[in-house]
Amino acid sequence: MFMGVSGRVQRERLRQEGMGSHGQAVAFLRQDFQGLREECQQDGALFLDPQFPAAPTSIGYKELGPHTDKAQGIEWKRPGELVSDPQFTVGGATRTDVCQGALGDCWLLAAIASLTLNEELMQRVVPPGQDFNTQYSGIFHFQFWQFGEWVDVVIDDRLPSRDGELLFVHSAERGEFWSALLEKAYAKLNGSYEALSGGSTTEGFEDFTGGVAELYELKNSPRNLYTVMRKALERGSLLGCSIDITSAFDMEAVTFKKLVKGHAYSVTGVKEVNYRGRVERLIRIRNPWGQVEWTGAWSDSSSEWDAIDPEEREGMVQMEDGEFWMSWGEFLRQFSRLEICNLGPETLQDDRHLKWQSTTFRGSWRRGSTAGGCRNHPATFWINPQFRLTLCEEDDDPDDPEQSCSFLCALMQKDRRRARRKGGDMHTIGFALYPLPEELSGGPQVHLRKDFFLSRSSCARSDSFINMREVSSRLSLPPGDYIIVPSTFEPSNEADFVLRVFTEKHTDSQEMDDPIDAELEDEEEMSEDDVEDGFRAMFKQLAGEDMEISVFELRTILNRVLAKHQDLQTDGFTLDSCRGMINLLDRDGSGRLGLLEFQRLWNKIRTWLGIFRNFDLDKSGTMNSYEMRLALETAGFKINNRIHQAIASRYADGEVIDFDNFISCLVRLAAMIRAFRSLQHDDGTMQMNLSEWLSLTMSG
């Protein structure tokens, strides 16, 4: 547990120092590309990747599992074993280098094809200087954006093949391998090749850029969508489109005019041409298969091109390259949806483009502490993480009569593709926004309670709750303070998440979380004369001749008392919990409790028993996690979401906390807070050497 906590703290500190930015990408699985390549060169050996071996487990786990027919006959070959003169790129990386193989990852290929249109973005994902010549050691690396940070993924160049041909992504040029190696690195990032099967183009867009995506249903598209697409392409945004399927039989079915249903295409250009005396809006689309092109109007061999001026037509039509043009109206009729990936300020390095202001929040939903579900669950909705967003300035839009602030809000769940191997998948997620009342705007940023949400309606929300990696919406609200509540649809679904907000103007933001504090009563001054005779007699009987209670005696005493309270569900106090109680109240360091120390503990337990019963709302003899949260406040403890998660992990069985764990939790909280306060400096920090740290933690 301590290693996990220290790792998270260290990761957050490194992130604040710039780790995870594109210039300081995180080494995935701690594999350093430069160091590994130097080792290979010194040893004169080609790199063998132990983290993603040339083995069936790297291929798949279900339809491509080790014993399936589809996985038979696969051989892992290095490019030099497939062709005599392998090249990383031939004539640069282009859209025709991305042809689909025997894997349903057309969504990824469409994103890769769009990536080739932007050289700056391409070099972020595919670091330059890699080849099969001067420094070739069988090792390559690629960089991807993953949930708020850039990671550097190292691979060896053994690629899945069958009968001497690449099994998955390949280039139209047989000797070119950058796209196949890129796909392998992305498969490693997600756990296997099969984990890439099925997805949304926006997922690939975002992992190549760190941008935030929008989705448009073309049947209900806004009137200015063509302009939106043109400006997006001018700004280097990545665009993809697809045709919905109505049944499993439609998947990758080819229409009468050679469009493929359920297939991800990339949008690579728009252009207005002069056609028979009027302006015709055209859109250019690429099929990642590298073939099977649209055969309707404005296709490569259609007669419409004969009416276009040759100079204007120059370079627009390339026969049978997987790319084709169609009219704007036909595009809206034939395709179902459009995806746009807007690029963030870190990605857009030059000053030619307008840049979004971006804010990133990281959080988690944990069963028993912060996984409250959607608004349909009012008893627990409030325990979800909450974030304040202050929209400071309205947009500069003279055509908009309303003073409003436009922004993109995007909620992304982490690492769900990797969970597929163990039977997991995407949760259904969404978010809601609430206006923050003026009386709360200037106050402390505390976590809002159930009553707040019961008495207010949301002012904006995600279009729907959906089981995709990311849910995003373009929203517009007046300047002011708002609360964003991200959640899963059902309570108790666990996942880490990233919440991003892209705004046109400056904003202020922070997590709404309680400051850690505790109202610990001063230890009451007592003398032995203050102890009642009945209690003194009981203590003498229990303590024995030495008149002190050991940890073993305390456990016996407390469990006898618990046995008399039939309304309390408990497994009984453990030696560890009793030892914690003694450490809290042991004044002389004897490891035992004298009469007055035991009297103080007894008084605390009686007080906490009353609190436990008050918040055991259903009289089950236990508390659930959100009852526990309220009970801790009544006992004088204010703690943040991270500590609530730690408490639920340590003291709850599922989401249930029994009486002995409730008491153990309060004892430990009080002891650790008292220890910190006794050792802290004026600036609220504490400095300890290793011996002091071990003494504190091992005795707590």
XYZ file of C-alpha atoms in Angstrom:
700
model
C 0.000 0.000 0.000
C 2.771 2.430 0.968
C 4.579 1.770 -2.328
C 1.411 2.547 -4.259
C 0.854 5.794 -2.383
C 4.488 6.902 -2.653
C 4.470 6.074 -6.375
C 1.425 8.268 -6.972
C 2.954 11.138 -4.978
C 6.232 10.870 -6.858
C 4.426 10.739 -10.228
C 2.474 13.896 -9.374
C 5.660 15.734 -8.394
C 7.381 14.717 -11.638
C 4.307 15.817 -13.603
C 4.515 19.265 -12.003
C 8.141 19.439 -13.155
C 7.111 18.776 -16.772
C 7.313 14.983 -16.977
C 4.708 13.734 -19.441
C 4.933 16.751 -21.738
C 5.973 15.976 -25.287
C 9.523 17.147 -24.625
C 9.731 14.846 -21.567
C 7.737 11.797 -22.561
C 7.328 9.059 -19.946
C 9.185 5.845 -20.792
C 6.432 3.221 -21.168
C 7.109 0.235 -18.890
C 10.333 2.065 -17.913
C 12.035 1.116 -21.175
C 14.499 3.804 -22.270
C 15.009 3.777 -26.041
C 18.472 5.340 -26.157
C 19.838 3.151 -23.383
C 18.443 -0.056 -24.859
C 19.746 0.764 -28.335
C 23.232 1.467 -26.968
C 23.207 -1.878 -25.135
C 22.304 -3.680 -28.366
C 25.051 -1.904 -30.294
C 27.636 -2.760 -27.634
C 26.538 -6.406 -27.619
C 26.214 -6.598 -31.401
C 22.737 -8.094 -31.015
C 19.292 -7.188 -32.269
C 16.780 -6.068 -29.641
C 14.330 -8.622 -28.234
C 11.487 -6.974 -26.328
C 10.635 -8.940 -23.152
C 7.639 -6.675 -22.440
C 5.869 -7.473 -25.734
C 7.297 -10.805 -26.878
C 6.887 -12.442 -30.267
C 4.293 -14.778 -28.782
C 0.587 -15.631 -29.121
C -0.283 -13.509 -26.056
C 0.798 -10.399 -27.954
C -1.565 -11.256 -30.821
C -4.792 -11.723 -28.883
C -6.900 -13.363 -26.236
C -10.316 -14.197 -27.715
C -10.969 -14.261 -31.476
C -7.209 -14.098 -32.007
C -6.404 -16.228 -28.965
C -3.521 -18.748 -29.081
C -5.722 -21.731 -30.008
C -8.039 -20.072 -32.547
C -7.911 -20.770 -36.267
C -7.174 -17.115 -37.053
C -3.986 -17.221 -34.981
C -2.536 -20.316 -36.630
C 0.451 -20.122 -38.957
C 1.669 -16.755 -37.671
C 5.408 -16.186 -37.862
C 7.211 -13.198 -36.369
C 9.611 -11.817 -38.951
C 11.949 -8.841 -38.977
C 11.644 -6.633 -42.073
C 15.027 -7.876 -43.307
C 13.612 -11.404 -43.338
C 10.656 -10.316 -45.488
C 12.436 -8.150 -48.090
C 16.039 -7.747 -49.148
C 16.241 -3.969 -48.628
C 13.788 -2.795 -45.950
C 13.137 0.929 -45.575
C 11.540 2.817 -42.721
C 9.899 5.222 -45.202
C 9.942 5.424 -48.984
C 9.523 8.979 -50.253
C 8.306 10.116 -46.848
C 5.257 8.984 -44.900
C 2.103 9.323 -46.993
C -1.543 8.261 -46.837
C -0.949 5.338 -49.219
C 1.444 3.780 -46.687
C -1.515 2.743 -44.531
C -3.319 -0.340 -45.844
C -5.472 -2.547 -43.636
C -4.631 -6.147 -42.845
C -6.473 -8.932 -41.031
C -7.467 -6.792 -38.064
C -10.581 -4.677 -37.497
C -8.682 -1.494 -36.702
C -9.739 0.648 -39.648
C -10.526 3.391 -37.099
C -6.829 3.498 -36.204
C -5.707 3.409 -39.819
C -7.967 6.318 -40.711
C -6.320 8.306 -37.929
C -2.826 7.354 -39.115
C -3.701 8.377 -42.681
C -4.860 11.785 -41.464
C -1.698 12.115 -39.379
C 0.469 11.905 -42.503
C -1.082 15.167 -43.751
C 0.628 17.127 -40.961
C 4.404 16.728 -40.910
C 4.801 18.419 -37.514
C 2.303 16.081 -35.869
C 3.805 13.115 -37.685
C 7.240 13.782 -36.221
C 5.766 13.932 -32.731
C 4.382 10.407 -33.048
C 7.128 8.978 -35.283
C 10.419 10.427 -34.000
C 12.770 11.161 -36.919
C 16.146 9.561 -37.437
C 14.961 5.939 -37.429
C 16.001 3.622 -40.245
C 17.425 0.217 -41.158
C 20.889 1.532 -41.963
C 23.383 3.360 -39.761
C 22.191 2.636 -36.214
C 19.900 -0.297 -36.905
C 19.643 -2.590 -33.872
C 16.166 -4.048 -34.317
C 14.671 -1.418 -31.996
C 12.271 1.460 -32.750
C 10.166 3.842 -30.702
C 6.984 5.886 -31.089
C 5.243 8.434 -28.916
C 1.565 8.581 -28.016
C -0.592 10.814 -25.864
C -2.205 8.762 -23.129
C -4.682 10.240 -20.667
C -2.992 13.576 -20.126
C 0.647 12.721 -20.786
C 2.957 11.643 -23.600
C 4.554 8.198 -23.389
C 7.463 6.768 -25.375
C 6.859 3.163 -26.468
C 9.806 0.941 -27.419
C 9.383 -2.132 -29.648
C 11.519 -4.642 -31.456
C 10.837 -4.997 -35.197
C 9.580 -8.588 -35.233
C 6.221 -8.333 -37.013
C 3.384 -10.884 -37.335
C 3.365 -12.441 -40.816
C 1.922 -15.378 -42.673
C 3.330 -16.906 -45.861
C 5.943 -14.147 -46.055
C 3.437 -11.259 -45.956
C 2.619 -8.868 -43.113
C -0.543 -9.957 -41.361
C -1.790 -6.570 -40.231
C -1.095 -2.978 -41.359
C 1.231 -2.670 -44.333
C 2.317 -0.152 -46.936
C 1.486 -0.203 -50.622
C 5.285 -0.214 -50.988
C 6.229 -3.751 -49.910
C 9.626 -2.647 -48.591
C 8.280 0.168 -46.353
C 7.631 -0.591 -42.668
C 6.959 2.554 -40.610
C 3.175 2.037 -40.504
C 3.449 -1.626 -39.456
C 5.897 -0.711 -36.692
C 3.651 2.132 -35.531
C 0.695 -0.267 -35.292
C 2.809 -2.694 -33.247
C 3.793 0.053 -30.774
C 0.146 1.014 -30.367
C -0.807 -2.649 -29.870
C 1.832 -2.932 -27.142
C 0.454 0.196 -25.465
C -3.000 -1.414 -25.369
C -1.929 -4.926 -24.420
C -2.271 -6.845 -27.719
C -3.161 -6.541 -31.394
C -6.675 -7.821 -30.750
C -7.261 -5.025 -28.223
C -7.236 -2.636 -31.227
C -10.206 -4.303 -32.877
C -13.171 -1.934 -33.058
C -13.098 1.683 -32.034
C -13.637 5.300 -32.927
C -11.311 7.285 -35.157
C -11.291 10.038 -32.549
C -9.497 7.688 -30.168
C -6.578 7.415 -32.567
C -6.761 11.144 -33.337
C -6.439 12.044 -29.680
C -3.641 9.584 -28.943
C -1.602 11.053 -31.822
C -2.171 14.691 -30.885
C -3.387 15.172 -27.321
C -6.334 17.030 -28.858
C -9.996 16.858 -27.905
C -12.611 15.400 -30.223
C -16.115 16.339 -31.365
C -18.735 14.098 -32.922
C -21.403 15.245 -35.399
C -24.386 13.190 -36.518
C -24.667 14.231 -40.159
C -28.453 13.852 -40.344
C -28.687 16.654 -37.800
C -25.554 18.590 -38.675
C -25.294 22.351 -38.032
C -25.702 24.632 -41.029
C -22.110 25.865 -40.824
C -20.516 22.407 -40.707
C -18.710 22.794 -44.065
C -17.075 25.973 -42.741
C -16.241 24.209 -39.477
C -14.528 21.427 -41.454
C -12.625 23.841 -43.678
C -11.311 25.805 -40.694
C -10.490 22.584 -38.860
C -8.396 21.307 -41.770
C -6.669 24.704 -42.033
C -5.773 24.444 -38.342
C -4.297 20.985 -38.749
C -7.195 19.190 -37.071
C -7.783 15.512 -37.875
C -11.154 14.463 -39.347
C -12.833 11.081 -39.839
C -16.233 9.851 -41.037
C -18.191 6.594 -41.134
C -21.493 4.971 -42.157
C -23.572 3.413 -39.375
C -24.575 -0.219 -39.590
C -28.053 -1.485 -38.741
C -27.112 -5.136 -38.170
C -24.090 -7.402 -37.906
C -24.577 -8.338 -41.565
C -23.866 -4.722 -42.523
C -20.386 -4.707 -41.018
C -17.976 -3.815 -43.819
C -20.687 -4.455 -46.398
C -20.022 -2.559 -49.638
C -22.831 -0.363 -50.982
C -23.918 -0.098 -54.624
C -21.511 2.824 -55.107
C -18.608 1.188 -53.290
C -18.799 2.764 -49.844
C -18.129 0.453 -46.893
C -20.541 0.397 -43.963
C -19.201 0.363 -40.426
C -15.805 1.392 -41.821
C -13.698 4.364 -40.687
C -12.650 6.827 -43.398
C -10.429 9.862 -43.007
C -11.392 13.285 -44.391
C -8.331 14.793 -46.038
C -9.565 17.952 -47.729
C -12.386 20.255 -48.815
C -12.495 22.487 -51.864
C -14.935 24.696 -53.747
C -14.742 24.444 -57.555
C -16.436 26.291 -60.371
C -18.809 23.753 -61.949
C -21.035 24.795 -64.870
C -21.354 28.367 -63.684
C -21.908 27.674 -59.991
C -19.815 26.883 -56.944
C -19.710 23.194 -56.065
C -18.535 22.184 -52.604
C -16.408 19.027 -52.642
C -14.937 16.890 -49.899
C -11.973 14.517 -50.203
C -12.105 11.187 -48.372
C -9.652 8.315 -47.987
C -10.386 4.619 -47.489
C -7.584 3.123 -45.335
C -7.864 -0.107 -47.295
C -6.061 1.788 -50.064
C -8.703 0.598 -52.531
C -12.517 0.228 -52.899
C -13.428 3.797 -53.848
C -16.674 5.682 -54.292
C -18.024 5.278 -57.837
C -20.705 7.989 -57.807
C -20.524 11.642 -58.874
C -17.051 13.204 -58.579
C -15.359 9.809 -58.292
C -12.007 9.386 -60.056
C -13.438 8.484 -63.451
C -16.752 10.378 -63.327
C -17.784 12.804 -66.098
C -18.142 15.761 -63.685
C -14.398 16.373 -63.889
C -14.684 17.107 -67.616
C -16.521 20.336 -66.767
C -13.764 21.607 -64.460
C -10.983 23.867 -65.716
C -7.828 21.714 -66.182
C -5.729 24.065 -64.043
C -8.227 23.855 -61.217
C -8.428 20.083 -61.590
C -4.644 19.679 -61.539
C -3.526 17.335 -58.727
C -7.039 16.663 -57.449
C -7.599 13.233 -58.992
C -5.239 10.304 -58.424
C -6.564 7.051 -59.844
C -7.133 4.051 -57.526
C -5.173 5.285 -54.500
C -7.985 4.814 -51.989
C -8.778 8.527 -52.006
C -11.761 10.109 -53.746
C -13.914 13.227 -53.964
C -17.667 13.581 -53.567
C -20.067 16.510 -53.400
C -21.001 18.033 -50.053
C -24.650 17.081 -50.448
C -23.754 13.496 -51.316
C -21.446 13.339 -48.304
C -24.285 14.344 -45.968
C -26.577 11.730 -47.535
C -24.138 8.838 -47.667
C -22.246 9.163 -44.382
C -23.678 9.001 -40.869
C -21.189 10.758 -38.646
C -18.164 13.032 -38.635
C -15.411 13.164 -36.025
C -13.085 16.149 -35.570
C -10.034 16.234 -33.309
C -9.222 19.795 -32.200
C -5.577 20.366 -31.367
C -4.521 21.852 -28.050
C -2.071 24.666 -27.346
C 0.871 22.309 -26.749
C 0.356 20.726 -30.172
C -0.013 24.014 -32.070
C 3.467 25.495 -31.744
C 3.250 28.237 -34.370
C 1.355 31.536 -34.164
C -0.710 31.079 -37.327
C -3.556 29.365 -35.530
C -5.971 30.441 -32.867
C -5.284 28.354 -29.794
C -7.585 26.930 -27.187
C -6.950 27.468 -23.489
C -6.903 24.032 -21.892
C -7.442 22.717 -18.377
C -6.874 19.100 -17.335
C -8.219 17.392 -14.218
C -7.269 13.870 -13.153
C -9.431 11.781 -10.890
C -10.828 8.359 -10.170
C -14.069 6.624 -9.344
C -13.566 4.174 -6.495
C -16.177 1.872 -5.097
C -17.088 2.936 -1.592
C -15.729 6.478 -1.821
C -16.031 8.369 -5.126
C -18.041 6.154 -7.526
C -21.495 7.634 -6.990
C -23.164 7.009 -10.359
C -25.300 9.500 -12.277
C -28.060 11.833 -11.078
C -30.506 8.903 -11.113
C -28.869 7.884 -7.828
C -29.395 10.943 -5.576
C -28.157 9.213 -2.416
C -24.659 8.755 -3.862
C -24.352 11.181 -6.814
C -22.759 13.829 -4.595
C -19.773 11.635 -3.672
C -18.434 11.796 -7.261
C -15.409 14.069 -7.795
C -16.389 17.712 -8.388
C -14.500 20.445 -10.260
C -15.109 24.188 -10.342
C -14.860 26.025 -13.665
C -14.938 29.835 -13.769
C -15.767 31.225 -17.215
C -14.286 34.711 -17.086
C -14.778 36.295 -20.528
C -17.385 35.927 -23.238
C -16.391 35.040 -26.805
C -15.378 37.602 -29.407
C -18.263 36.888 -31.767
C -20.068 39.946 -33.157
C -22.749 37.735 -34.723
C -23.735 36.263 -31.361
C -26.325 38.489 -29.623
C -25.893 36.592 -26.343
C -22.881 37.091 -24.122
C -21.638 33.563 -23.701
C -18.474 31.519 -23.343
C -17.894 28.595 -25.704
C -15.979 25.584 -24.496
C -15.399 21.897 -25.128
C -15.808 19.545 -22.198
C -14.380 16.031 -22.601
C -14.440 13.143 -20.113
C -12.146 10.179 -20.829
C -11.904 6.875 -18.929
C -8.454 5.336 -18.730
C -6.964 1.969 -19.696
C -10.215 0.207 -20.581
C -8.803 -1.493 -23.723
C -6.159 -3.169 -21.572
C -8.955 -4.410 -19.290
C -10.552 -6.414 -22.135
C -8.164 -9.318 -21.664
C -9.603 -9.777 -18.143
C -13.206 -9.410 -19.289
C -13.539 -5.676 -18.643
C -14.655 -3.050 -21.117
C -15.801 0.548 -21.368
C -18.019 1.947 -18.629
C -20.988 4.142 -19.543
C -19.861 7.675 -18.628
C -21.034 11.286 -18.814
C -20.994 14.597 -16.960
C -23.262 17.372 -15.736
C -22.678 21.070 -14.971
C -24.360 23.092 -12.234
C -24.237 26.861 -11.638
C -22.492 27.686 -8.381
C -24.605 30.092 -6.278
C -23.079 33.497 -5.562
C -23.001 32.812 -1.837
C -20.653 29.874 -2.496
C -18.462 31.502 -5.152
C -16.189 33.391 -2.826
C -16.112 30.799 -0.052
C -13.839 27.813 0.521
C -13.849 25.207 -2.233
C -15.525 22.408 -0.322
C -17.050 19.230 -1.721
C -20.769 19.919 -2.196
C -23.174 17.672 -0.339
C -26.319 15.796 -1.284
C -28.722 18.627 -0.405
C -27.097 20.920 -2.968
C -27.869 18.577 -5.858
C -31.326 17.600 -4.607
C -32.437 21.236 -4.794
C -30.871 22.218 -8.145
C -31.054 21.217 -11.795
C -28.082 20.995 -14.128
C -27.538 23.832 -16.600
C -25.621 21.709 -19.136
C -24.598 18.095 -19.559
C -23.022 15.644 -21.951
C -25.332 14.770 -24.824
C -25.708 11.290 -23.393
C -24.114 8.693 -21.155
C -22.339 6.297 -23.475
C -19.902 3.379 -23.228
C -17.068 4.990 -25.180
C -13.587 5.888 -24.033
C -14.479 9.576 -24.190
C -17.646 11.652 -24.063
C -17.359 15.254 -25.253
C -19.710 18.158 -25.895
C -19.359 21.670 -27.257
C -21.183 23.946 -24.789
C -21.909 27.643 -24.323
C -22.756 29.300 -20.996
C -22.781 32.863 -19.602
C -19.708 33.973 -17.630
C -19.769 32.678 -14.075
C -18.840 29.818 -11.746
C -19.909 26.255 -12.513
C -19.436 22.801 -11.015
C -18.626 19.861 -13.304
C -19.533 16.428 -11.948
C -18.124 13.507 -14.030
C -19.608 10.096 -13.306
C -20.291 6.604 -14.496
C -23.955 5.817 -15.163
C -24.162 3.199 -12.412
C -22.634 3.583 -8.933
C -19.625 1.510 -7.858
C -18.033 1.264 -11.335
C -14.313 1.816 -10.842
C -11.992 3.625 -13.255
C -9.474 6.423 -13.469
C -10.433 9.367 -15.661
C -9.180 12.570 -17.254
C -11.514 15.565 -17.557
C -10.434 18.250 -20.042
C -11.928 21.648 -20.760
C -10.925 23.622 -23.880
C -12.037 27.272 -23.775
C -11.597 30.192 -26.162
C -10.738 32.595 -23.334
C -8.986 32.430 -19.976
C -10.623 30.442 -17.174
C -9.966 29.625 -13.538
C -10.480 26.107 -12.285
C -9.802 23.790 -9.373
C -11.049 20.606 -7.757
C -13.844 21.036 -5.241
C -12.413 19.108 -2.351
C -12.464 19.483 1.398
C -9.331 20.754 3.134
C -7.978 18.234 5.602
C -8.723 19.228 9.166
C -9.749 17.648 12.432
C -11.401 18.991 15.542
C -9.635 16.871 18.119
C -10.747 17.531 21.656
C -8.061 18.239 24.192
C -7.526 15.238 26.384
C -9.647 15.788 29.461
C -7.740 16.276 32.676
C -8.675 13.470 35.025
C -7.503 12.037 38.277
C -8.231 8.590 39.633
C -10.727 10.201 41.994
C -12.863 11.086 38.926
C -13.281 7.445 37.970
C -16.526 5.844 39.100
C -16.231 2.984 41.553
C -18.015 0.539 39.248
C -15.634 1.297 36.372
C -12.635 1.066 38.725
C -13.772 -2.343 39.929
C -14.253 -3.589 36.352
C -10.813 -2.334 35.374
C -9.144 -4.024 38.362
C -10.801 -7.304 37.504
C -9.726 -7.089 33.840
C -6.237 -5.673 34.290
C -4.988 -8.059 36.928
C -2.284 -7.415 39.461
C -0.201 -5.029 37.328
C -3.242 -2.720 36.894
C -2.465 -2.200 33.188
C -4.250 -3.587 30.151
C -2.167 -5.161 27.410
C -3.159 -5.354 23.744
C -4.372 -8.941 24.260
C -6.449 -8.005 27.288
C -7.912 -5.020 25.448
C -9.036 -7.223 22.568
C -10.737 -9.613 25.004
C -12.486 -6.739 26.796
C -13.751 -5.003 23.685
C -14.996 -8.180 22.032
C -16.885 -9.143 25.202
C -18.562 -5.727 25.110
C -19.389 -6.093 21.415
C -21.025 -9.456 22.075
C -23.612 -7.682 24.229
C -24.621 -5.320 21.384
C -26.623 -7.589 19.103
C -27.465 -4.678 16.762
C -23.825 -4.271 15.675
C -22.453 -6.373 12.834
C -18.778 -7.050 13.480
C -16.043 -9.636 13.123
C -14.502 -8.430 16.372
C -11.492 -6.256 17.077
C -8.130 -7.486 15.831
C -4.804 -7.236 17.608
C -3.700 -4.576 15.109
C -6.711 -2.371 15.808
C -6.261 -2.755 19.569
C -2.580 -1.956 19.258
C -3.532 1.237 17.418
C -5.860 2.231 20.250
C -3.137 1.725 22.822
C -0.649 3.749 20.768
C -3.182 6.590 20.562
C -3.577 6.887 24.350
C -0.419 5.377 25.823
C 1.257 8.356 27.493
C 4.285 6.637 29.058
C 5.254 4.392 26.133
C 4.678 1.184 28.084
C 2.506 -0.358 25.369
C -0.269 -0.788 27.938
C -3.183 1.269 29.232
C -3.499 2.345 32.829
C -6.779 3.211 34.543
C -7.041 6.800 33.290
C -5.908 5.931 29.772
C -8.478 3.165 29.584
C -11.174 5.518 30.892
C -10.385 8.017 28.086
C -10.544 5.260 25.458
C -13.826 3.999 26.885
C -15.313 7.505 26.677
C -14.232 7.829 23.035
C -15.712 4.471 22.091
C -19.049 5.373 23.726
C -19.125 8.675 21.797
C -18.221 7.000 18.510
C -20.790 4.248 19.136
C -23.483 6.941 19.277
C -22.268 8.433 15.986
C -22.176 4.991 14.366
C -25.771 4.279 15.350
C -26.954 7.708 14.157
C -25.534 7.143 10.678
C -26.493 3.505 10.376
C -29.570 4.807 8.592
C -31.006 1.434 7.604
C -30.255 -0.101 11.043
C -28.302 -2.916 9.436
C -25.605 -2.824 12.086
C -23.127 -1.570 9.478
C -22.552 1.601 7.487
C -22.155 2.035 3.766
C -19.417 4.227 2.373
C -21.356 7.474 2.051
C -22.847 7.074 5.535
C -19.243 6.654 6.693
C -18.301 9.931 5.021
C -20.972 11.831 6.963
C -20.148 10.018 10.205
C -16.488 11.058 9.951
C -17.526 14.688 9.626
C -19.711 14.435 12.726
C -16.762 12.918 14.583
C -14.749 16.028 13.698
C -12.708 14.829 10.704
C -12.672 16.714 7.391
C -10.782 14.790 4.745
C -10.433 14.942 0.970
C -11.358 12.452 -1.758
C -7.942 10.797 -1.818
C -8.117 9.991 1.913
C -11.712 8.753 1.564
C -10.499 6.374 -1.141
C -7.708 5.140 1.128
C -10.168 4.595 3.990
C -12.600 2.667 1.800
C -9.756 0.516 0.466
C -8.458 -0.301 3.942
C -11.545 -0.520 6.129
C -14.488 -1.428 3.886
C -15.548 -4.892 2.810
C -16.946 -4.015 -0.614
C -18.914 -0.946 0.395
C -19.767 -2.092 3.927
C -17.982 -0.890 7.073
C -18.682 -2.661 10.352
C -18.321 -1.233 13.840
C -14.842 -2.484 14.706
C -13.434 -1.123 11.419
C -15.211 2.185 12.053
C -13.550 2.494 15.466
C -10.173 1.381 14.088
C -10.401 4.019 11.366
C -11.199 6.835 13.802
C -8.433 5.759 16.149
C -5.861 5.719 13.356
C -7.001 9.061 11.924
C -6.811 10.718 15.321
C -3.413 9.181 16.105
C -1.807 10.148 12.783
C -3.174 13.705 12.877
C -1.981 14.185 16.468
C 1.459 12.833 15.527
C 1.713 15.189 12.548
C 0.610 18.217 14.553
C 3.143 17.501 17.269
C 5.965 17.390 14.710
C 4.935 19.975 12.112
C 6.731 23.257 11.427
C 5.058 26.660 11.245
C 4.648 26.298 7.457
C 2.494 23.183 7.883
C 5.154 20.697 6.787
C 6.975 17.948 8.679
C 10.532 16.706 8.259
C 11.591 13.269 9.461
C 14.548 10.982 9.073
C 14.116 7.324 8.147
C 14.254 6.100 11.733
C 11.577 8.555 12.858
C 9.397 7.684 9.865
C 9.606 3.953 10.557
C 8.920 4.466 14.257
C 5.778 6.411 13.442
C 4.404 4.153 10.706
C 5.307 0.806 12.253
C 3.679 1.650 15.573
C 0.526 3.214 14.070
